[in-house]
Amino acid sequence: MIRGFVGATALGAGVLLAVPGSPPIVVTAFDDAAALAGTGWAVQPDATAGATQRFVEGPASPPAGRGSLELGVDSTSDRARVFSAPGFSDNPAETFMPWDGLGGSFSTFTFTTTNPADSLPALQVVGYQLLDPSAPLPQDRLVGFTTLNFEPRANQLSPAVAGEWQEWALDADSLVWQTNTASGFCVQSARCTLAEFAAEYPDGGWGVVQLGLGSGVAAGGRSFADDLVVRNGTTDEFAFDFEIPAEQNSTAAVAAGAGTETGGTAVVTLDASTLAADSVVFTIITTAPDGSVDSVDVEVAAGASDEVEIDVPFGTSHVTVSAQGVELAAADVTFTAATPTPTPPPTPSAPPSLPTAPGGAGSAGGSLAESGFDGTSILAGVALLAGGAAVLAASAITRRRRATVHPR
């Protein structure tokens, strides 16, 4: 904890407070000076050696951006803790904000499946029970140092769930407890609401926010926080988005591969960040030329790469790749079916030659078709016709002769 707010005097009183609705401050690295100025975060001095405080990509799809803050402990006695001092200076009347205006929210994620609520980080607000700007000495102006703890496990309007991002709201009805036990009011064993706490210390105020894990969290505990917002009534808002440097995020690329008998392949290259909180799940969506959509998830270990081939039909298919809820790559992949070569018509063949007439009969170079009758049949037919003609002729002569006979 920052007892007495070491380093406050050097900051002066000229810090501007963020107004509600301002874009969140993106934090990608720990910086002591930025943390003391309220524009960044730093590791709290009382974090133990067995604690982990780092920025990671993921896990899953964080509520703000692609990254989050990871807090972890090696043992039950370790403490992981980071802090920021929004708008802090050495003038309590100007920089400390009253307890009755305190509010906010933050989101958490855990992989722990057994009692997941016990592994979630707590939002801690550091301040004093009494601010006395009229005291002649600076050390007398701040009385009753305390840290107010807001723990999701004590404020579960819905159960904590492993493997999901969940938001927790700090408001007047939230259950809280303080570390200052001098009066015995609102201690861990007898929590109170934020409204009751503010009513107990109407002349007190706060100036530092912390996110912490432990002590008492199971060994190996690991959880994540993101999208932190702390408010001073309706006048000031301090919002933070935890990220890793953009150049260290996971990436993807799409390119056309080889052609196939039915189309071709889209080659998708997937590179998971070395700072990923867990294996990265890439979602590849392919929209075919006919409008049909196919989706496939590919899991890649942190720091590893993979190459996936997606079959696509002839035409233009649109391929997109996303991870952490953000589109990483998109491209059109086109394959065109080959145009069939037309078959030429067959070359006309010469008409078949006629056989030569026997004995050289017929026109030169020509031939007569076979009649289907042999020569003997033809001769017999001719003789028959000749005999018939002779009979007819004789009959005619007889008729003529009979016609010229005169009666006696």
PDB file of C-alpha atoms in Angstrom, residues 113-278:
ATOM      1  CA  THR A 113     -13.143 -24.013 -11.954  1.00  0.00           C
ATOM      2  CA  THR A 114     -13.236 -24.786  -8.208  1.00  0.00           C
ATOM      3  CA  ASN A 115     -14.738 -21.826  -6.313  1.00  0.00           C
ATOM      4  CA  PRO A 116     -13.871 -19.392  -9.146  1.00  0.00           C
ATOM      5  CA  ALA A 117     -15.007 -16.360  -7.137  1.00  0.00           C
ATOM      6  CA  ASP A 118     -12.193 -16.932  -4.630  1.00  0.00           C
ATOM      7  CA  SER A 119      -9.577 -16.449  -7.362  1.00  0.00           C
ATOM      8  CA  LEU A 120     -10.887 -13.140  -8.716  1.00  0.00           C
ATOM      9  CA  PRO A 121      -8.938  -9.913  -8.141  1.00  0.00           C
ATOM     10  CA  ALA A 122     -10.284  -7.221  -5.849  1.00  0.00           C
ATOM     11  CA  LEU A 123     -10.652  -3.519  -6.535  1.00  0.00           C
ATOM     12  CA  GLN A 124      -8.990  -1.579  -3.689  1.00  0.00           C
ATOM     13  CA  VAL A 125      -9.437   2.131  -3.095  1.00  0.00           C
ATOM     14  CA  VAL A 126      -6.858   3.856  -0.892  1.00  0.00           C
ATOM     15  CA  GLY A 127      -7.686   6.948   1.163  1.00  0.00           C
ATOM     16  CA  TYR A 128      -8.261   8.429   4.580  1.00  0.00           C
ATOM     17  CA  GLN A 129     -11.092   8.502   7.061  1.00  0.00           C
ATOM     18  CA  LEU A 130     -10.538  12.217   7.621  1.00  0.00           C
ATOM     19  CA  LEU A 131      -9.125  14.980   5.437  1.00  0.00           C
ATOM     20  CA  ASP A 132      -8.294  18.168   7.357  1.00  0.00           C
ATOM     21  CA  PRO A 133      -6.930  20.806   5.010  1.00  0.00           C
ATOM     22  CA  SER A 134      -6.874  23.371   7.864  1.00  0.00           C
ATOM     23  CA  ALA A 135      -4.196  21.483   9.817  1.00  0.00           C
ATOM     24  CA  PRO A 136      -0.927  23.488   9.896  1.00  0.00           C
ATOM     25  CA  LEU A 137       1.317  20.537   9.051  1.00  0.00           C
ATOM     26  CA  PRO A 138       0.865  18.401   5.900  1.00  0.00           C
ATOM     27  CA  GLN A 139       1.208  15.170   7.859  1.00  0.00           C
ATOM     28  CA  ASP A 140      -1.723  16.215  10.034  1.00  0.00           C
ATOM     29  CA  ARG A 141      -4.064  16.821   7.129  1.00  0.00           C
ATOM     30  CA  LEU A 142      -4.502  13.144   6.375  1.00  0.00           C
ATOM     31  CA  VAL A 143      -5.966  11.089   9.215  1.00  0.00           C
ATOM     32  CA  GLY A 144      -6.917   7.428   9.432  1.00  0.00           C
ATOM     33  CA  PHE A 145      -5.200   5.797   6.459  1.00  0.00           C
ATOM     34  CA  THR A 146      -7.271   2.876   5.109  1.00  0.00           C
ATOM     35  CA  THR A 147      -7.844   0.712   2.057  1.00  0.00           C
ATOM     36  CA  LEU A 148     -11.412  -0.008   1.028  1.00  0.00           C
ATOM     37  CA  ASN A 149     -11.832  -3.451  -0.578  1.00  0.00           C
ATOM     38  CA  PHE A 150     -14.493  -4.324  -3.141  1.00  0.00           C
ATOM     39  CA  GLU A 151     -14.446  -8.092  -3.808  1.00  0.00           C
ATOM     40  CA  PRO A 152     -16.579  -9.783  -6.473  1.00  0.00           C
ATOM     41  CA  ARG A 153     -17.002 -12.891  -4.298  1.00  0.00           C
ATOM     42  CA  ALA A 154     -18.967 -10.832  -1.752  1.00  0.00           C
ATOM     43  CA  ASN A 155     -21.058  -9.115  -4.429  1.00  0.00           C
ATOM     44  CA  GLN A 156     -22.267 -11.933  -6.642  1.00  0.00           C
ATOM     45  CA  LEU A 157     -25.599 -10.886  -8.049  1.00  0.00           C
ATOM     46  CA  SER A 158     -24.851 -13.752 -10.453  1.00  0.00           C
ATOM     47  CA  PRO A 159     -22.377 -16.567  -9.725  1.00  0.00           C
ATOM     48  CA  ALA A 160     -18.758 -16.233 -10.760  1.00  0.00           C
ATOM     49  CA  VAL A 161     -18.028 -18.465 -13.750  1.00  0.00           C
ATOM     50  CA  ALA A 162     -14.723 -19.877 -14.958  1.00  0.00           C
ATOM     51  CA  GLY A 163     -13.750 -19.189 -18.556  1.00  0.00           C
ATOM     52  CA  GLU A 164     -15.923 -16.086 -18.990  1.00  0.00           C
ATOM     53  CA  TRP A 165     -15.451 -12.346 -18.698  1.00  0.00           C
ATOM     54  CA  GLN A 166     -17.789 -10.868 -16.080  1.00  0.00           C
ATOM     55  CA  GLU A 167     -18.399  -7.265 -15.034  1.00  0.00           C
ATOM     56  CA  TRP A 168     -18.733  -6.154 -11.408  1.00  0.00           C
ATOM     57  CA  ALA A 169     -20.280  -2.790 -10.505  1.00  0.00           C
ATOM     58  CA  LEU A 170     -19.230  -0.761  -7.466  1.00  0.00           C
ATOM     59  CA  ASP A 171     -22.183   1.319  -6.253  1.00  0.00           C
ATOM     60  CA  ALA A 172     -23.848   2.471  -3.054  1.00  0.00           C
ATOM     61  CA  ASP A 173     -25.227  -1.001  -2.285  1.00  0.00           C
ATOM     62  CA  SER A 174     -21.959  -2.881  -2.816  1.00  0.00           C
ATOM     63  CA  LEU A 175     -20.488  -4.712   0.173  1.00  0.00           C
ATOM     64  CA  VAL A 176     -17.029  -3.443   1.145  1.00  0.00           C
ATOM     65  CA  TRP A 177     -14.567  -3.649   4.045  1.00  0.00           C
ATOM     66  CA  GLN A 178     -11.622  -1.558   5.220  1.00  0.00           C
ATOM     67  CA  THR A 179      -8.150  -2.405   6.473  1.00  0.00           C
ATOM     68  CA  ASN A 180      -8.150   0.169   9.297  1.00  0.00           C
ATOM     69  CA  THR A 181      -9.514  -1.738  12.280  1.00  0.00           C
ATOM     70  CA  ALA A 182      -9.030   0.960  14.920  1.00  0.00           C
ATOM     71  CA  SER A 183     -12.744   1.612  15.260  1.00  0.00           C
ATOM     72  CA  GLY A 184     -13.893  -1.884  14.366  1.00  0.00           C
ATOM     73  CA  PHE A 185     -16.290  -0.421  11.800  1.00  0.00           C
ATOM     74  CA  CYS A 186     -16.743  -2.159   8.433  1.00  0.00           C
ATOM     75  CA  VAL A 187     -13.907  -4.642   8.854  1.00  0.00           C
ATOM     76  CA  GLN A 188     -13.558  -7.860   6.851  1.00  0.00           C
ATOM     77  CA  SER A 189     -15.540  -9.922   9.356  1.00  0.00           C
ATOM     78  CA  ALA A 190     -18.361  -7.327   9.448  1.00  0.00           C
ATOM     79  CA  ARG A 191     -18.698  -5.758   6.014  1.00  0.00           C
ATOM     80  CA  CYS A 192     -20.855  -2.724   5.285  1.00  0.00           C
ATOM     81  CA  THR A 193     -22.267  -1.131   2.175  1.00  0.00           C
ATOM     82  CA  LEU A 194     -20.390   1.620   0.360  1.00  0.00           C
ATOM     83  CA  ALA A 195     -23.165   4.039   1.303  1.00  0.00           C
ATOM     84  CA  GLU A 196     -22.761   3.156   4.990  1.00  0.00           C
ATOM     85  CA  PHE A 197     -18.995   3.574   4.768  1.00  0.00           C
ATOM     86  CA  ALA A 198     -19.314   6.997   3.129  1.00  0.00           C
ATOM     87  CA  ALA A 199     -21.808   8.093   5.789  1.00  0.00           C
ATOM     88  CA  GLU A 200     -19.367   7.031   8.527  1.00  0.00           C
ATOM     89  CA  TYR A 201     -16.559   9.175   7.081  1.00  0.00           C
ATOM     90  CA  PRO A 202     -18.215  12.237   5.480  1.00  0.00           C
ATOM     91  CA  ASP A 203     -14.992  14.255   5.712  1.00  0.00           C
ATOM     92  CA  GLY A 204     -12.744  11.514   4.358  1.00  0.00           C
ATOM     93  CA  GLY A 205     -11.684  10.818   0.815  1.00  0.00           C
ATOM     94  CA  TRP A 206      -9.685   8.643  -1.580  1.00  0.00           C
ATOM     95  CA  GLY A 207      -6.962   9.233  -4.152  1.00  0.00           C
ATOM     96  CA  VAL A 208      -5.452   5.880  -5.247  1.00  0.00           C
ATOM     97  CA  VAL A 209      -6.927   2.761  -6.860  1.00  0.00           C
ATOM     98  CA  GLN A 210      -5.401  -0.703  -6.823  1.00  0.00           C
ATOM     99  CA  LEU A 211      -6.091  -4.131  -8.302  1.00  0.00           C
ATOM    100  CA  GLY A 212      -4.896  -7.001  -6.155  1.00  0.00           C
ATOM    101  CA  LEU A 213      -4.881 -10.761  -5.702  1.00  0.00           C
ATOM    102  CA  GLY A 214      -4.078 -12.550  -2.399  1.00  0.00           C
ATOM    103  CA  SER A 215      -3.317 -13.206   0.345  1.00  0.00           C
ATOM    104  CA  GLY A 216      -5.276 -16.391   0.885  1.00  0.00           C
ATOM    105  CA  VAL A 217      -5.771 -17.202  -2.798  1.00  0.00           C
ATOM    106  CA  ALA A 218      -4.872 -20.806  -3.580  1.00  0.00           C
ATOM    107  CA  ALA A 219      -1.288 -21.436  -4.677  1.00  0.00           C
ATOM    108  CA  GLY A 220      -0.946 -21.039  -8.414  1.00  0.00           C
ATOM    109  CA  GLY A 221      -3.979 -18.761  -8.535  1.00  0.00           C
ATOM    110  CA  ARG A 222      -4.171 -16.714 -11.708  1.00  0.00           C
ATOM    111  CA  SER A 223      -6.796 -14.225 -12.818  1.00  0.00           C
ATOM    112  CA  PHE A 224      -7.266 -11.260 -15.120  1.00  0.00           C
ATOM    113  CA  ALA A 225      -8.800  -7.774 -15.013  1.00  0.00           C
ATOM    114  CA  ASP A 226      -9.792  -5.294 -17.704  1.00  0.00           C
ATOM    115  CA  ASP A 227     -11.971  -2.298 -18.494  1.00  0.00           C
ATOM    116  CA  LEU A 228     -11.565  -0.607 -15.115  1.00  0.00           C
ATOM    117  CA  VAL A 229     -13.622   2.536 -14.478  1.00  0.00           C
ATOM    118  CA  VAL A 230     -13.547   4.555 -11.235  1.00  0.00           C
ATOM    119  CA  ARG A 231     -15.799   7.602 -10.799  1.00  0.00           C
ATOM    120  CA  ASN A 232     -16.014  10.617  -8.556  1.00  0.00           C
ATOM    121  CA  GLY A 233     -19.741  11.273  -8.635  1.00  0.00           C
ATOM    122  CA  THR A 234     -20.788  12.663 -12.003  1.00  0.00           C
ATOM    123  CA  THR A 235     -17.820  14.987 -12.451  1.00  0.00           C
ATOM    124  CA  ASP A 236     -14.748  12.774 -12.884  1.00  0.00           C
ATOM    125  CA  GLU A 237     -14.116   9.392 -14.462  1.00  0.00           C
ATOM    126  CA  PHE A 238     -10.916   7.357 -14.673  1.00  0.00           C
ATOM    127  CA  ALA A 239     -11.046   4.559 -17.249  1.00  0.00           C
ATOM    128  CA  PHE A 240      -8.237   2.162 -18.136  1.00  0.00           C
ATOM    129  CA  ASP A 241      -7.773  -0.405 -20.902  1.00  0.00           C
ATOM    130  CA  PHE A 242      -4.928  -2.884 -20.339  1.00  0.00           C
ATOM    131  CA  GLU A 243      -3.106  -4.018 -23.507  1.00  0.00           C
ATOM    132  CA  ILE A 244       0.182  -5.409 -24.773  1.00  0.00           C
ATOM    133  CA  PRO A 245       2.151  -3.425 -27.379  1.00  0.00           C
ATOM    134  CA  ALA A 246       0.352  -3.699 -30.724  1.00  0.00           C
ATOM    135  CA  GLU A 247       3.358  -5.219 -32.486  1.00  0.00           C
ATOM    136  CA  GLN A 248       3.288  -8.187 -30.081  1.00  0.00           C
ATOM    137  CA  ASN A 249      -0.314  -9.178 -30.736  1.00  0.00           C
ATOM    138  CA  SER A 250      -1.270 -12.360 -32.574  1.00  0.00           C
ATOM    139  CA  THR A 251      -1.457 -12.000 -36.359  1.00  0.00           C
ATOM    140  CA  ALA A 252      -2.925 -13.823 -39.354  1.00  0.00           C
ATOM    141  CA  ALA A 253      -2.636 -13.734 -43.160  1.00  0.00           C
ATOM    142  CA  VAL A 254      -4.706 -15.117 -46.046  1.00  0.00           C
ATOM    143  CA  ALA A 255      -3.353 -16.068 -49.492  1.00  0.00           C
ATOM    144  CA  ALA A 256      -4.457 -18.133 -52.473  1.00  0.00           C
ATOM    145  CA  GLY A 257      -3.071 -21.663 -52.597  1.00  0.00           C
ATOM    146  CA  ALA A 258      -3.059 -24.307 -55.301  1.00  0.00           C
ATOM    147  CA  GLY A 259      -5.921 -25.003 -57.668  1.00  0.00           C
ATOM    148  CA  THR A 260      -7.965 -28.170 -57.485  1.00  0.00           C
ATOM    149  CA  GLU A 261     -10.474 -29.943 -59.724  1.00  0.00           C
ATOM    150  CA  THR A 262     -13.322 -28.162 -57.930  1.00  0.00           C
ATOM    151  CA  GLY A 263     -11.711 -24.789 -57.204  1.00  0.00           C
ATOM    152  CA  GLY A 264      -8.655 -24.328 -55.001  1.00  0.00           C
ATOM    153  CA  THR A 265      -7.405 -23.634 -51.478  1.00  0.00           C
ATOM    154  CA  ALA A 266      -7.026 -20.554 -49.302  1.00  0.00           C
ATOM    155  CA  VAL A 267      -3.855 -20.726 -47.208  1.00  0.00           C
ATOM    156  CA  VAL A 268      -4.317 -19.142 -43.764  1.00  0.00           C
ATOM    157  CA  THR A 269      -1.215 -18.440 -41.646  1.00  0.00           C
ATOM    158  CA  LEU A 270      -1.791 -18.085 -37.881  1.00  0.00           C
ATOM    159  CA  ASP A 271       0.806 -16.671 -35.469  1.00  0.00           C
ATOM    160  CA  ALA A 272      -0.089 -16.688 -31.745  1.00  0.00           C
ATOM    161  CA  SER A 273       1.460 -14.000 -29.553  1.00  0.00           C
ATOM    162  CA  THR A 274       4.179 -14.977 -27.095  1.00  0.00           C
ATOM    163  CA  LEU A 275       2.292 -12.820 -24.572  1.00  0.00           C
ATOM    164  CA  ALA A 276      -0.999 -14.653 -25.003  1.00  0.00           C
ATOM    165  CA  ALA A 277      -2.626 -15.586 -21.698  1.00  0.00           C
ATOM    166  CA  ASP A 278      -3.493 -19.013 -23.083  1.00  0.00           C
TER     167      ASP A 278
END
